[in-house]
Amino acid sequence: MPMPAGLTPSRSLPQIAALVVVLLANWMVFPDFFQVRLQDGRLFGSVIDVLNRGAPVALLALGMTLVIATRGVDLSVGAVMAIAGATAATLTASGHGLGVVVPAALGVGLVCGLWNGLLVAVLEIQPIVATLILMVAGRGIAQLITEGQIVTFVSPALAAIGSGSLLAVPMPVVICLGMLLLTALLVRGTALGLMIEATGLNRLASFYSGVDTRAVGILVYVWCGLCAAVAGLIVTADIRGADANNAGLWLELDAILAVVVGGTSLFGGRFSLVLSVVGALIIQAMNTGILLSGLKPEFNLIVKALVVLAVLLLQSPALGMPRLRLPVVRARRTRP
Amino acid sequence: MTFRSFVVALAVTAGFAGAAQAQTKLTIGFSQIGSESGWRAAETKVGKIEAQKRGIDFRISDAQQKQENQIKAIRSFVAQGVDAIFVAPVVATGWDSVLKEAKEAKIPVVLLDRSIDTRDDSLYLTAVTSDTVHEGRVAGEWLLKQTGGTCNVVELQGTVGSSPAINRKKGFDEVVAKNPGLKIIRTQSGDFTRAKGKEVMESFIKAEGGGRNICAVYAHNDDMAIGAIQAVKEAGLKPGKDILVVSIDAVPDIFKAMADGEANATVELTPNMAGPAFDALMAYKKDGKVPPKWIQTESKLYLPDTAKAEYERRKDLY
Amino acid sequence: MTGPADTPPLLRIEGLVKRFPGVLALDHVDFTLRAGEVHGLLGENGAGKSTLIKTLTGVHPRDAGTIRMDGAEIAPRDVADAQRLRIGTVYQEVNLLPNLSVAQNLFLGREPMRFGFVDGRAMRRAAREIMRGYGLDLDPATPLGQFSVAVQQIVAIARAVDLSARVLILDEPTASLDAQEVAQLFATMRLLKARGIGIVFITHFLDQVYAVCDRITVLRNGRLVGERAIADLPRLELVSMMLGRELAEEERQTARAAPPSGGPPLVAFKGYGRRGYLEPFDLEIRAGEVVGVAGLLGSGRTETAKLAFGAERAGTGAVAVAGTAARLRSPRDAARLGFGYCPEDRKTEGIVGELSVRENIVLALQARRGWLAPLPRREQDEIVARFVRLLDIRAADTERPIQTLSGGNQQKALLARWLATEPRFLILDEPTRGIDVGAHAEIIRLINRLRANGLALMVISSELEEIVAYSRRVVVLRDRRHVAELDGEVSVERIMTAIAASA
């Protein structure tokens, strides 16, 4: 597979560096951080926790990357997670098998994405407002489905999606990798990536070039809805219950943050799926590190904000980038 | 709306029609915060049932987590000329002026499950709340008795800064302070949710030698405890045995866990706030008996022995 | 007519040099302005007109050269200082405050005072007098923003002149005016000229140059080409001064070009238009033919292009391609029909600035194939290499963002974007605007070459000389209506007459 466009060394350096720094910081506060062992046929360790717990935000970030690349934003992903989770839990609790539950939950995500896509791409409502509708209403819909309770279920099959494993790798990590490959295939294996970037950078010029900007717009929101539904399914399966009030709460912000930390501009254009996932892992590594550090919980948000600030400063064109980029550019120039 | 709640609503409406004929029937307006948790939904449901038992016309207004909606609801109840107003205040401050309006209309106000900050406590008749500090104390004392006073505890706090989180920590800390063998070795916020409870417990287990150093987990609510139980299981340990589990709230799912031997104790935060409030109010209306400013609900400890029966009793309430 | 050349120079600039990093923007430029003349400052975009003005008024510090006014050397530090030295400047975008009244704008910062307060009545009275002097009887208490851009511009001029300006610089004041407003502005300019004020007039419109200027100075690539009296300067020579010799040669070539072959039209629009956008028009274009579209700004030129490409939907009419009725409701339809479109506003409607040159070139072809059929990278590289060679696109690296290219190379890349789709019909809106002189001639040569290869083209241009260089048929527009279609031996004069006849 060709290297995804946009994933050049100069662009990915700050993110990778930030991830390494955060991981090293974790190792310093908790020396056993990188220790991994097998537990009941499943990899077990703090670094595995980072991957496992980071999976939902990474999944959201995949869809969000495409949306943001078109110069949009999807605030409803957290609510869509709740809806998909509620659907899955309710159906499972009433005796349906995975063959019904998974397609239904994913279908709900697709429908939510289609709704957002229609509002943004067809009715041309500002993305932030258009998706705010589902962000607010979505949680209500999820509460209607669960009737305001935490719907629990007993289904080893569904639970395996959240806490099972494949070849010792936790299932959420496997699913997340699968979705990363699928999404990469969708956008880089076809010309969709180019269309998305062109639309995000200059919608009118793309439209005049014959790009179906409307279809591109709908498609990215649909895919974002699908990713959110997968994330919702994982979270629900993990706690063996659908918590309509809390599932995915504020995760839309983490997802946006992951995308931005991953270097995709909120003004659309160039994007990198891998770096968005790295962004999600930076955030989760931070969360896990804070939990391991034994810091008082009152400091959680402050520490998180400081680290994010540091990563963003590292990327700032006005500050860190020129120094980081210089040697790379020079290397390219000397190439014959 | 479930079929059952529909029936309840129908019954309430029927009672309503009856009230028009029999003037003796009390009409009470209730400004509920919303239905953000199973417990909150149960509080509303139990309120309806308790009202029905007493033949009270109970009008519920859902504020969807907004104080302004609650203020609107209270004004509307005053305008309707109800006999009393119940409020479950979403925040502690900013109630003075609207409660003054109720007072001027001579409508008594009862606060449910949360209290308010005001200099003028004549603005409400009484507050029916649980003593959340006491809940923490009950949990701590159970653990003290169970372990003989030596135990490394990890604590899953509620949302940082929320009053139940502060108070449940405070009550538990009181017991810890008096018993040097009882130690809180890790404490973190799990935001009152299962998912965060599980995530935090996972990191606690790793940070404490794979869980070997942990004797018990104290969770500020049952949901976090249920998340923690899963984390303990996934780490290859037995919750309820290798690591004791004590929590607060007494929601149905924790009884299921207790019945399965995976949790050890829970302290009840009763959803029946309206019942004692009705009783106090009816006594006040009938005999003019002024209730105390604070009616404290019982913080009852439940253990696995009654878990199965309690689960059956509660599963439909929540 | 007494030549203004007889009067002593009001303003004399000698050997003016201005360097920007990597660019010599002004290379020893001389410029002379006499009292009581309108002096056109001409040149293509990037020729150095704006830099000259900004260096003159002190916006940019100069690197060398002298500026003399009435023989005394001056050195304005900024626009306000220039104003004190009696040099007033009015820009295309009126730099007044639209929410203040006409009177307040005129006297801003120098209000007549009475007992320590602004004397509003006196101010309004004086403002009314001043504006009457410009043939405008208006209520000076009305907010400026309620008047047309032309009136606002006249107020701006009045303010500048009233601040005792002797030199008045008008930087493209007509760009957003309609014909009537232009006439109003010209009347004002003639009035000021009669009062002995020297006016520097920057414009892109040749006919305006001939309508109002006494003399012109032409700059090209930061150098002085020459100063001439307009009375004895043929248009073609003026264009040659601005563009260099190449264009004139192009024109001779065109004169020899064969007329388009017969047969059915490739594209035929019938009753095509939309209410409030463009009056319905009929137009047929054959393969191997260039149809020029001329008219003043705002006459409906770009609207014609957008309708013809489906970028805007038509309300009425039908279009047939090669004799068959066609559906044309979006640019996608147009691309499928083999149409291509290079818009006038290259930056916002043409290029996708941050995408690479390669991506920009393959965009339309890729869009037509659909996103599920990606062009293999090797094929993309071949296409790009072919057009870089064919069109002589000068890009150091076709993987770099297209926005790093010069305007002319961007335009060529946009042409390549459509040529890669092997189109039958190309619509070019101002293909030579804002590009350097060398590329200018190349594009004109390219248009001729494409026509010779059998393409049908519709080319819009505000440069009439250019239109006659490649079209044998010209559609003339006014007030969003096709008013004439000139055939056969098209000349600038015939087009001008057509525009004028309908005005």
Short mmCIF file of N, CA and C in Angstrom, two decimals, chain C residues 38 54 75 98 104 120 152 172 182 222 261 275 282 296 306 358 400 420 473:
data_model
loop_
_atom_site.label_atom_id
_atom_site.label_comp_id
_atom_site.label_asym_id
_atom_site.label_seq_id
_atom_site.Cartn_x
_atom_site.Cartn_y
_atom_site.Cartn_z
N VAL C 38 -5.06 64.81 -16.97
CA VAL C 38 -5.37 63.48 -16.46
C VAL C 38 -4.33 62.56 -17.07
N LYS C 54 2.30 53.63 -4.11
CA LYS C 54 2.58 53.45 -2.69
C LYS C 54 3.94 54.02 -2.31
N ALA C 75 9.45 64.20 0.58
CA ALA C 75 9.61 62.80 1.00
C ALA C 75 8.48 62.43 1.97
N PRO C 98 -18.95 54.57 6.06
CA PRO C 98 -20.28 54.55 5.46
C PRO C 98 -21.40 54.90 6.45
N GLN C 104 -20.09 64.68 7.63
CA GLN C 104 -19.11 64.22 8.62
C GLN C 104 -17.89 63.62 7.93
N GLY C 120 -22.58 71.77 13.52
CA GLY C 120 -23.19 70.86 12.55
C GLY C 120 -23.83 71.60 11.40
N GLN C 152 -20.11 57.80 -3.52
CA GLN C 152 -19.16 57.68 -2.42
C GLN C 152 -17.76 58.04 -2.89
N GLU C 172 -7.71 52.73 -9.67
CA GLU C 172 -8.79 51.90 -10.20
C GLU C 172 -10.16 52.28 -9.64
N VAL C 182 -19.54 55.64 -14.29
CA VAL C 182 -18.23 55.99 -14.83
C VAL C 182 -18.29 57.37 -15.47
N GLY C 222 7.97 46.48 -13.86
CA GLY C 222 8.69 47.40 -12.99
C GLY C 222 9.54 48.41 -13.73
N SER C 261 -14.86 25.94 -40.21
CA SER C 261 -15.53 25.09 -41.18
C SER C 261 -17.04 25.11 -40.96
N ARG C 275 -34.11 34.48 -15.15
CA ARG C 275 -34.65 35.77 -14.74
C ARG C 275 -33.80 36.42 -13.68
N ASP C 282 -29.45 33.31 -27.58
CA ASP C 282 -29.20 32.22 -28.53
C ASP C 282 -27.72 32.29 -28.89
N LEU C 296 -18.85 45.58 -20.94
CA LEU C 296 -18.24 46.20 -19.78
C LEU C 296 -18.42 45.28 -18.57
N LYS C 306 -21.07 31.13 -16.82
CA LYS C 306 -21.55 30.23 -15.77
C LYS C 306 -22.80 29.47 -16.21
N ARG C 358 0.00 18.69 -9.47
CA ARG C 358 -0.49 17.43 -10.05
C ARG C 358 -1.96 17.22 -9.72
N ARG C 400 4.41 20.35 -5.36
CA ARG C 400 4.25 21.49 -4.45
C ARG C 400 2.90 22.14 -4.67
N ALA C 420 -6.91 17.86 -20.02
CA ALA C 420 -6.72 16.45 -19.66
C ALA C 420 -8.01 15.66 -19.83
N ARG C 473 -15.79 35.75 -34.29
CA ARG C 473 -17.17 36.11 -33.98
C ARG C 473 -17.17 36.61 -32.54
#
